XYZ file of C-alpha atoms in Angstrom:
590
model
C 30.685 1.423 -7.166
C 27.460 -0.355 -8.022
C 24.060 -0.732 -6.348
C 21.240 -3.244 -6.567
C 17.777 -2.420 -5.269
C 15.525 -5.481 -5.066
C 12.037 -4.187 -4.339
C 9.044 -6.406 -3.627
C 5.403 -5.330 -3.373
C 3.283 -6.262 -0.323
C 6.083 -8.132 1.463
C 5.014 -8.970 5.018
C 7.619 -8.459 7.729
C 5.805 -10.816 10.090
C 6.307 -13.789 7.757
C 9.998 -13.739 6.847
C 13.302 -14.250 8.660
C 14.898 -12.736 10.622
C 11.795 -10.946 11.884
C 9.573 -14.048 12.069
C 8.668 -16.934 9.830
C 10.283 -20.280 9.128
C 13.928 -20.083 8.060
C 13.640 -23.538 6.516
C 10.745 -22.392 4.344
C 12.381 -19.059 3.469
C 16.110 -19.880 3.523
C 17.201 -16.996 1.323
C 15.663 -14.317 3.522
C 17.561 -15.921 6.419
C 20.688 -15.907 4.251
C 20.090 -12.248 3.346
C 19.880 -11.291 7.033
C 23.339 -12.785 7.638
C 24.793 -10.672 4.811
C 23.100 -7.362 5.702
C 21.758 -5.044 8.372
C 18.061 -5.706 9.048
C 16.141 -2.611 10.164
C 13.900 -3.097 13.198
C 11.874 0.118 12.958
C 11.508 0.759 9.245
C 8.241 2.417 8.206
C 6.378 3.099 5.005
C 5.488 6.661 4.040
C 3.156 7.559 1.175
C 0.931 4.711 0.081
C 0.039 2.567 -1.672
C 2.083 1.435 -4.715
C 2.866 4.483 -6.862
C 2.977 7.056 -4.048
C 5.646 4.826 -2.440
C 7.580 4.733 -5.706
C 7.333 8.494 -5.976
C 9.094 8.589 -2.594
C 11.776 6.264 -4.005
C 12.520 8.938 -6.608
C 12.003 12.157 -4.667
C 13.032 11.283 -1.072
C 10.054 13.230 0.219
C 6.556 12.416 1.482
C 3.779 13.158 -1.015
C 0.455 11.823 0.322
C -0.591 15.100 1.948
C -0.699 16.842 -1.427
C -1.552 14.152 -3.949
C -3.177 10.771 -4.334
C -1.847 8.082 -6.667
C -0.246 9.854 -9.599
C 2.834 10.324 -11.773
C 6.096 12.063 -11.058
C 5.381 15.762 -11.383
C 7.438 18.220 -13.486
C 8.874 19.747 -10.291
C 9.825 16.413 -8.709
C 13.446 15.437 -8.186
C 14.230 11.914 -9.387
C 17.185 10.091 -7.860
C 17.557 7.638 -10.799
C 17.631 10.621 -13.153
C 20.135 12.462 -10.951
C 22.372 9.393 -10.911
C 22.165 9.152 -14.690
C 23.175 12.781 -15.091
C 26.183 12.053 -12.879
C 27.313 9.225 -15.142
C 25.752 6.307 -13.239
C 23.887 3.959 -15.586
C 20.492 3.165 -14.022
C 18.427 0.219 -15.199
C 14.870 -0.775 -14.249
C 13.638 -4.342 -14.759
C 10.080 -4.736 -13.507
C 6.750 -6.499 -13.905
C 4.943 -3.781 -11.923
C 2.224 -2.932 -14.430
C 1.252 0.336 -12.720
C 4.304 1.973 -14.301
C 2.548 1.721 -17.655
C -0.782 3.226 -16.644
C -1.955 6.834 -16.620
C -0.978 7.287 -12.983
C 2.552 5.925 -13.328
C 3.694 6.836 -16.803
C 6.495 9.275 -15.909
C 8.613 6.994 -13.702
C 10.346 4.435 -15.910
C 11.669 7.038 -18.332
C 13.810 8.509 -15.571
C 16.129 5.469 -15.861
C 18.949 5.169 -18.390
C 17.427 1.925 -19.675
C 14.390 -0.091 -18.682
C 12.462 -3.227 -19.529
C 9.012 -4.418 -18.583
C 7.389 -7.842 -18.319
C 3.669 -8.243 -18.773
C 0.947 -10.248 -17.094
C 0.491 -9.255 -13.440
C -2.884 -8.587 -11.727
C -5.193 -8.259 -14.693
C -2.658 -6.316 -16.761
C -4.382 -5.790 -20.166
C -1.771 -7.959 -21.854
C -3.090 -10.805 -23.980
C -6.231 -10.185 -26.015
C -8.878 -12.911 -26.123
C -11.992 -11.451 -27.732
C -15.160 -12.298 -25.855
C -13.522 -13.007 -22.500
C -13.821 -9.418 -21.259
C -16.269 -6.622 -22.030
C -14.345 -3.605 -23.377
C -17.232 -1.361 -22.330
C -16.393 -1.987 -18.686
C -13.778 0.068 -16.891
C -10.348 -1.575 -16.418
C -10.962 -2.486 -12.769
C -14.150 -4.394 -13.636
C -12.230 -6.379 -16.277
C -9.226 -7.237 -14.094
C -10.201 -10.646 -12.758
C -11.293 -12.022 -16.097
C -8.187 -10.605 -17.793
C -6.029 -12.175 -15.102
C -7.335 -15.635 -16.020
C -6.385 -14.960 -19.637
C -2.907 -13.889 -18.547
C -2.395 -16.967 -16.362
C -3.042 -19.225 -19.343
C 0.167 -17.845 -20.890
C 2.222 -18.746 -17.795
C 1.931 -22.524 -17.905
C 5.517 -23.111 -16.763
C 7.765 -21.562 -14.154
C 9.991 -20.233 -16.928
C 6.972 -18.415 -18.396
C 5.889 -16.935 -15.073
C 6.221 -13.158 -15.125
C 8.262 -13.128 -11.899
C 10.781 -15.552 -13.400
C 11.116 -13.517 -16.585
C 11.674 -10.327 -14.591
C 14.384 -11.877 -12.416
C 15.974 -13.390 -15.544
C 16.320 -9.845 -16.881
C 17.867 -8.591 -13.644
C 20.383 -11.442 -13.586
C 21.196 -10.785 -17.241
C 21.956 -7.143 -16.424
C 24.236 -8.195 -13.556
C 26.079 -10.760 -15.690
C 26.454 -8.356 -18.601
C 27.806 -5.560 -16.402
C 29.604 -7.420 -13.617
C 32.947 -5.981 -14.707
C 31.615 -2.460 -15.296
C 31.553 0.338 -12.756
C 28.990 2.991 -11.764
C 25.631 1.385 -12.308
C 22.419 0.928 -10.334
C 19.963 -1.884 -10.987
C 16.414 -1.609 -9.680
C 14.960 -5.106 -9.930
C 11.366 -4.612 -8.957
C 8.878 -7.447 -8.483
C 5.118 -7.008 -8.196
C 4.940 -10.197 -6.124
C 3.854 -11.115 -3.498
C 1.042 -8.625 -4.273
C -2.337 -10.180 -4.949
C -3.464 -12.207 -6.846
C -1.293 -14.860 -5.218
C -0.401 -16.863 -8.326
C 2.840 -18.782 -7.837
C 4.551 -21.247 -10.168
C 3.226 -24.802 -9.940
C 5.917 -26.329 -7.721
C 5.354 -23.704 -5.043
C 1.578 -24.177 -5.204
C 1.985 -27.946 -4.917
C 4.145 -27.612 -1.798
C 1.354 -25.588 -0.198
C -1.318 -28.094 -1.192
C -2.976 -25.554 -3.494
C -5.282 -26.984 -6.164
C -5.764 -25.125 -9.443
C -9.210 -23.717 -10.034
C -10.422 -24.136 -6.448
C -8.294 -21.668 -4.534
C -9.300 -18.295 -3.154
C -6.147 -16.304 -4.002
C -7.425 -12.777 -4.641
C -9.022 -11.244 -1.505
C -11.124 -8.093 -1.767
C -10.221 -4.823 -0.066
C -12.549 -4.972 2.952
C -13.379 -6.782 6.179
C -13.234 -10.570 6.058
C -16.676 -12.082 5.521
C -15.485 -15.341 3.961
C -15.485 -18.715 5.682
C -12.326 -19.807 7.494
C -11.600 -22.304 4.709
C -11.228 -19.464 2.214
C -9.130 -17.431 4.653
C -6.767 -20.398 4.955
C -6.592 -20.760 1.174
C -5.627 -17.112 0.769
C -2.902 -17.372 3.406
C -1.437 -20.515 1.887
C -1.518 -18.960 -1.585
C 0.335 -15.905 -0.255
C 2.924 -18.131 1.438
C 3.416 -20.139 -1.764
C 4.071 -16.933 -3.676
C 6.366 -15.768 -0.870
C 8.356 -18.986 -1.269
C 8.760 -18.159 -4.952
C 9.975 -14.665 -3.995
C 12.463 -16.271 -1.603
C 13.768 -18.400 -4.462
C 14.129 -15.306 -6.678
C 15.991 -13.520 -3.897
C 18.370 -16.487 -3.751
C 19.090 -16.099 -7.457
C 20.167 -12.489 -6.872
C 22.344 -13.459 -3.903
C 23.901 -16.247 -5.995
C 24.753 -13.729 -8.719
C 26.418 -11.441 -6.174
C 28.445 -14.401 -4.891
C 29.383 -15.622 -8.356
C 30.592 -12.238 -9.572
C 32.218 -11.066 -6.338
C 29.957 -8.041 -6.007
C 29.951 -7.826 -2.206
C 33.193 -5.844 -2.152
C 31.855 -2.721 -3.827
C 28.120 -3.160 -4.520
C 25.398 -1.831 -2.259
C 22.364 -4.106 -1.848
C 18.973 -2.854 -0.679
C 15.988 -5.193 -0.308
C 12.722 -3.436 0.523
C 8.980 -3.234 -0.044
C 6.352 -0.521 -0.349
C 3.866 -1.804 2.264
C 2.491 -4.988 3.800
C -0.728 -6.916 3.298
C -3.393 -8.105 5.749
C -4.469 -11.733 5.494
C -7.336 -11.835 7.957
C -5.557 -10.197 10.886
C -8.057 -8.067 12.880
C -10.702 -9.365 10.472
C -9.291 -7.381 7.527
C -8.122 -8.187 4.024
C -5.496 -6.328 2.014
C -4.902 -2.588 2.576
C -6.230 0.940 1.975
C -9.713 0.474 3.482
C -8.603 -0.013 7.101
C -6.366 2.201 9.254
C -2.668 1.795 8.482
C -1.846 -0.746 11.162
C 1.680 -2.068 11.673
C 0.958 -5.126 9.528
C 0.860 -2.656 6.639
C 3.494 -0.045 7.506
C 6.128 -1.683 9.738
C 8.286 -3.058 6.961
C 11.211 -5.406 6.383
C 14.277 -3.596 5.041
C 17.799 -4.914 4.474
C 20.961 -2.944 3.649
C 24.420 -4.063 2.673
C 26.807 -1.110 2.468
C 30.307 -2.213 1.377
C 31.757 0.932 2.954
C 30.727 -0.051 6.483
C 30.795 -3.862 6.060
C 28.028 -4.224 8.677
C 26.326 -7.593 8.434
C 24.192 -9.869 10.569
C 23.079 -6.902 12.687
C 19.813 -5.261 13.665
C 19.436 -1.476 13.373
C 16.983 -0.072 15.929
C 16.675 3.431 14.466
C 13.368 4.703 13.066
C 13.866 4.764 9.295
C 11.625 5.400 6.302
C 11.157 4.724 2.610
C 12.273 8.290 1.830
C 15.671 7.420 3.334
C 16.409 4.835 0.618
C 16.961 7.289 -2.281
C 18.980 9.554 0.029
C 21.174 6.552 0.840
C 21.754 5.865 -2.852
C 22.805 9.466 -3.450
C 25.187 9.299 -0.524
C 26.685 6.023 -1.781
C 27.426 7.527 -5.195
C 28.751 10.720 -3.527
C 26.004 13.034 -4.764
C 24.323 15.756 -2.734
C 20.636 15.584 -1.883
C 18.506 18.492 -3.108
C 16.979 21.021 -0.687
C 13.517 19.558 -1.318
C 14.461 16.084 -0.097
C 13.334 15.047 3.382
C 15.061 11.648 3.475
C 18.387 11.064 5.204
C 21.090 8.598 4.267
C 20.875 5.474 6.383
C 24.600 5.774 7.018
C 23.922 9.016 8.921
C 23.720 8.862 12.697
C 21.379 9.800 14.213
C 18.316 9.392 12.019
C 15.118 11.435 12.430
C 13.159 9.976 15.343
C 9.708 9.911 13.749
C 8.077 8.506 10.624
C 5.085 10.141 8.926
C 2.862 7.833 6.877
C -0.553 7.519 5.264
C -2.652 7.615 2.133
C -4.210 10.711 0.596
C -7.521 11.457 2.312
C -7.132 8.763 4.995
C -5.731 8.915 8.521
C -2.518 10.921 8.821
C -0.165 8.925 11.030
C 3.082 9.289 12.905
C 5.247 7.010 15.029
C 8.296 7.559 17.178
C 8.968 3.815 17.316
C 7.013 3.330 20.535
C 3.734 5.169 20.073
C 1.660 5.198 16.894
C -0.815 8.053 16.445
C -3.488 7.717 13.761
C -5.291 11.013 13.283
C -8.646 10.769 11.541
C -10.713 13.498 9.983
C -12.319 15.692 12.622
C -15.800 15.460 11.071
C -17.810 12.802 9.263
C -17.590 14.785 6.031
C -13.792 14.402 5.974
C -13.490 17.753 4.210
C -11.849 19.770 2.843
C -9.606 17.562 0.717
C -7.609 18.750 -2.280
C -5.244 17.448 -4.946
C -2.259 19.540 -6.072
C -0.920 18.495 -9.453
C 0.275 19.538 -12.906
C -0.505 16.121 -14.432
C -4.147 15.345 -13.577
C -4.318 11.560 -13.886
C -5.525 8.829 -11.555
C -4.281 5.236 -11.480
C -5.877 4.070 -14.718
C -7.641 7.090 -16.141
C -7.465 10.840 -16.491
C -9.227 13.305 -14.217
C -12.716 13.829 -15.617
C -13.925 17.183 -16.943
C -16.272 17.369 -13.958
C -13.342 16.997 -11.552
C -11.394 19.707 -13.340
C -14.232 22.131 -14.025
C -13.581 24.292 -10.959
C -9.843 23.894 -10.465
C -7.902 26.909 -9.263
C -4.204 27.781 -9.352
C -2.497 27.215 -6.017
C 0.355 29.263 -4.686
C 3.737 27.509 -5.069
C 4.770 25.097 -2.352
C 8.314 25.058 -1.053
C 9.118 22.006 -3.233
C 7.409 22.950 -6.543
C 10.381 24.967 -7.845
C 8.309 28.163 -7.948
C 5.522 26.552 -9.977
C 1.850 27.003 -9.215
C -0.068 23.733 -9.320
C -3.690 22.975 -10.093
C -5.725 22.838 -6.895
C -8.548 20.365 -7.416
C -11.243 19.840 -4.798
C -11.914 16.183 -3.991
C -15.391 14.847 -3.246
C -14.992 13.077 0.092
C -16.744 9.830 1.046
C -18.668 9.009 4.203
C -16.647 5.758 4.224
C -13.669 7.763 5.454
C -11.236 7.869 8.356
C -13.748 9.520 10.693
C -15.752 6.276 10.710
C -12.714 4.473 12.148
C -11.730 7.282 14.491
C -8.514 8.701 15.902
C -6.393 5.955 17.467
C -3.321 5.931 19.728
C -1.254 2.809 20.472
C 1.627 2.025 22.800
C 3.726 -0.616 21.023
C 5.723 -1.309 24.199
C 2.680 -2.758 25.962
C 0.502 -3.551 22.954
C 2.691 -4.530 19.975
C -0.301 -6.034 18.153
C -2.248 -2.750 18.395
C -5.274 -4.466 19.880
C -6.121 -1.939 22.594
C -6.042 1.776 21.685
C -5.177 3.959 24.656
C -6.477 7.263 25.927
C -3.608 9.269 27.397
C -3.841 13.015 26.927
C -0.181 13.691 27.676
C 0.979 11.141 25.095
C -1.618 12.226 22.537
C -0.616 15.868 22.963
C 3.041 14.989 22.357
C 2.270 12.784 19.344
C -0.178 15.300 17.857
C 2.507 17.975 18.224
C 5.042 15.732 16.463
C 2.492 15.136 13.714
C 1.884 18.843 13.214
C 5.638 19.505 13.133
C 6.106 16.819 10.465
C 3.216 18.182 8.392
C 4.636 21.713 8.571
C 8.084 20.473 7.504
C 6.390 18.815 4.551
C 4.661 22.118 3.719
C 1.269 20.420 3.949
C -1.643 22.432 2.549
C -3.866 24.289 4.988
C -6.799 22.107 3.941
C -5.128 19.078 5.537
C -4.844 20.821 8.897
C -8.482 21.896 8.655
C -9.613 18.383 7.701
C -7.829 16.877 10.694
C -8.855 19.603 13.138
C -5.237 20.562 13.842
C -3.620 24.033 13.878
C -1.685 25.129 10.801
C 0.006 27.677 13.070
C 0.604 27.822 16.785
C 0.754 25.035 19.357
C -1.370 21.939 19.647
C -3.507 22.094 22.800
C -5.771 19.683 24.656
C -8.698 21.164 22.707
C -7.334 19.501 19.559
C -7.249 15.971 20.999
C -9.704 13.360 19.683
C -8.729 9.905 20.991
C -11.084 10.044 23.990
C -14.014 11.425 22.010
C -13.576 8.796 19.271
C -12.902 5.797 21.513
C -16.353 4.191 21.400
C -16.488 4.461 17.616
C -12.964 3.012 17.365
C -13.877 0.016 19.512
C -17.068 -0.592 17.535
C -15.112 -0.719 14.284
C -12.524 -3.166 15.594
C -15.060 -5.969 16.073
C -14.825 -8.535 13.245
C -17.773 -8.575 10.862
C -20.052 -11.609 10.761
C -19.121 -14.079 8.022
C -21.548 -14.437 5.136
C -22.296 -18.023 6.110
C -23.351 -16.830 9.589
C -26.150 -14.595 8.241
C -29.623 -15.967 7.554
C -30.392 -13.024 5.240
C -27.065 -13.402 3.430
C -28.659 -13.345 -0.029
C -30.362 -10.052 0.742
C -27.190 -8.619 2.269
C -25.318 -9.590 -0.914
C -27.924 -8.090 -3.290
C -26.889 -4.733 -4.846
C -28.151 -2.125 -2.405
C -30.027 0.024 -4.914
C -31.897 -3.068 -6.066
C -32.577 -4.334 -2.545
C -34.002 -0.960 -1.497
C -36.760 -1.309 -4.092
C -38.447 -3.691 -1.652
C -40.206 -1.444 0.922
C -39.678 -4.028 3.674
C -35.904 -3.924 3.112
C -35.985 -0.150 2.870
C -37.723 0.155 6.244
C -35.219 -2.151 7.969
C -32.191 -0.430 6.467
C -33.530 3.010 7.402
C -33.896 1.788 10.992
C -30.277 0.634 11.345
C -28.341 2.629 8.714
C -30.421 5.688 7.780
C -27.586 7.224 5.806
C -27.927 4.456 3.241
C -31.542 5.345 2.556
C -31.702 9.085 3.066
C -28.522 10.063 1.189
C -27.855 10.149 -2.537
C -24.866 7.762 -2.153
C -23.326 9.026 -5.352
C -19.924 7.682 -4.303
C -21.127 4.067 -3.974
C -20.479 1.741 -6.914
C -23.620 0.241 -8.478
C -22.703 -3.242 -7.241
C -22.286 -2.163 -3.595
C -24.168 -4.387 -1.142
C -24.912 -4.142 2.555
C -22.249 -6.781 3.151
C -19.599 -4.987 1.078
C -20.412 -1.668 2.770
C -20.003 -3.368 6.150
C -16.752 -4.820 4.873
C -15.425 -1.323 4.253
C -16.333 -0.201 7.795
C -19.510 1.590 6.695
C -21.690 -0.576 8.968
C -20.536 -1.881 12.348
C -20.817 -5.465 13.559
C -23.800 -4.924 15.833
C -25.677 -2.942 13.183
C -25.051 -5.665 10.604
C -26.249 -8.386 12.991
C -29.368 -6.317 13.704
C -29.946 -5.853 9.970
C -29.679 -9.592 9.461
C -32.087 -10.331 12.325
C -34.703 -7.782 11.260
C -34.459 -8.622 7.552
C -34.970 -12.259 8.450
C -38.122 -11.364 10.346
C -39.459 -8.804 7.856
C -38.997 -11.106 4.870
C -40.007 -14.251 6.761
C -36.706 -15.939 5.890
C -35.145 -19.087 7.199
C -31.975 -21.025 6.400
C -33.432 -22.271 3.108
C -34.901 -18.988 1.861
C -33.963 -17.598 -1.527
C -32.577 -14.163 -2.237
C -34.592 -11.235 -3.445
C -35.483 -11.439 -7.146
C -32.483 -10.335 -9.193
């Protein structure tokens, strides 16, 4: 018995066969669908990247207790459990987050592992003078990425190719061996959308002129740039399709279909201008981001070319692997093997501190914070690291020991209060969608009976997960007792929800664009700007704004849903008048 898990990052269901897309452009995804069961209602859980991978180890949801972080000392790890049972597990990946502070305890759970450098500004090749080491890693990413690309001049040098080469080598080396699991994990098609040359050429993409790394916010770019980003994503998706074909070829060549499980999955999707949004994490977790492609070949059942309509989740993948290798799940695991019938009928998903969401396959309920403050919010951890750095002394100064949770093996964790941001879920409001009548989630509904049922399902799922009491308080939901009509928010939030769904004006539509793109703290030094901003967005003038980065602008704040469309248009109009601007006016002095 063997298993191969081919995991992509940011793979969009709406662009690949059999769900959608062009089978002639993505022939290997079409080929995969004929060999496997394609899941129709598969949902993400904890997001984004590393929280999803924590689920792949632990088979339980983690975003209610922790943001992006490592495997904790109390966490179960399915790759480690398989290894202890005599199954050789191997990780081949170019996912650079495994080698950062917030991901450093994952890869060592495998029997063997190998890593390939160069994705998304990975601090790989050193070229002195190209980046400023005094800046934090995020500020250096884009410049470092250009350095990295210069070392990938050929398709053979491309980091995706090298990673797949390693996976194929493992398969070829061990084709005659038994009891192994390969996790071949590709960072692509995550941004930046840098494909090998032949895939870029097919998409008409010109080097040096292409917008292939969208920001995490509302779209404010011109339609030309939106089209460039989409084509760059599709070119990289074509390269992923080719890599998938290499894995399928290896399974054919070595006759692995008889006794080798194949799982092809992703952690989340990616928005490419839909609803006026880029990327993920700043907007609500719409279906473009959480309704995922997932393919399963189980040699025990021999099901192929079918669609599975059950609601299924990322946490079910590790449970399925345990079941395949005839190992028992631990009591702390929430996932169920995908060979079990029936499956749980709901999926809980979200990101720490954002909306907490649930779906039953028809309705999607996105519960925001009950107040603008979005508090209280807490982290529970024994390894206090963020994605790329450690918790600061200020963050840890007032930590307190928490009582053990049901899944912490009797251990007390550090309870760390989190400073919440006004750019939180409350701004976007509680939302309820009926996918049967509105599959594109364009028209949130107000239906108290449905909201009451979905809010009750959400509370039940949170209680099963042993969510901390602070999460219930933050969401305005009862930690104990029934949900009642007094807890419902969709009607009260509806106007705010509708205001946030309007697309933001593009930069080239704004006369005062230079002012809107000037760092806010600098722009506010001009009393005329200060008066206009206070009129339309008083919170930006009368608050300390300690959570805003120094480079934040009115346009970037609007892009993250901090300023609505009408308010931004009014700002542009009144700034134009106050500063006596016209289409040829210059920006404020910089």
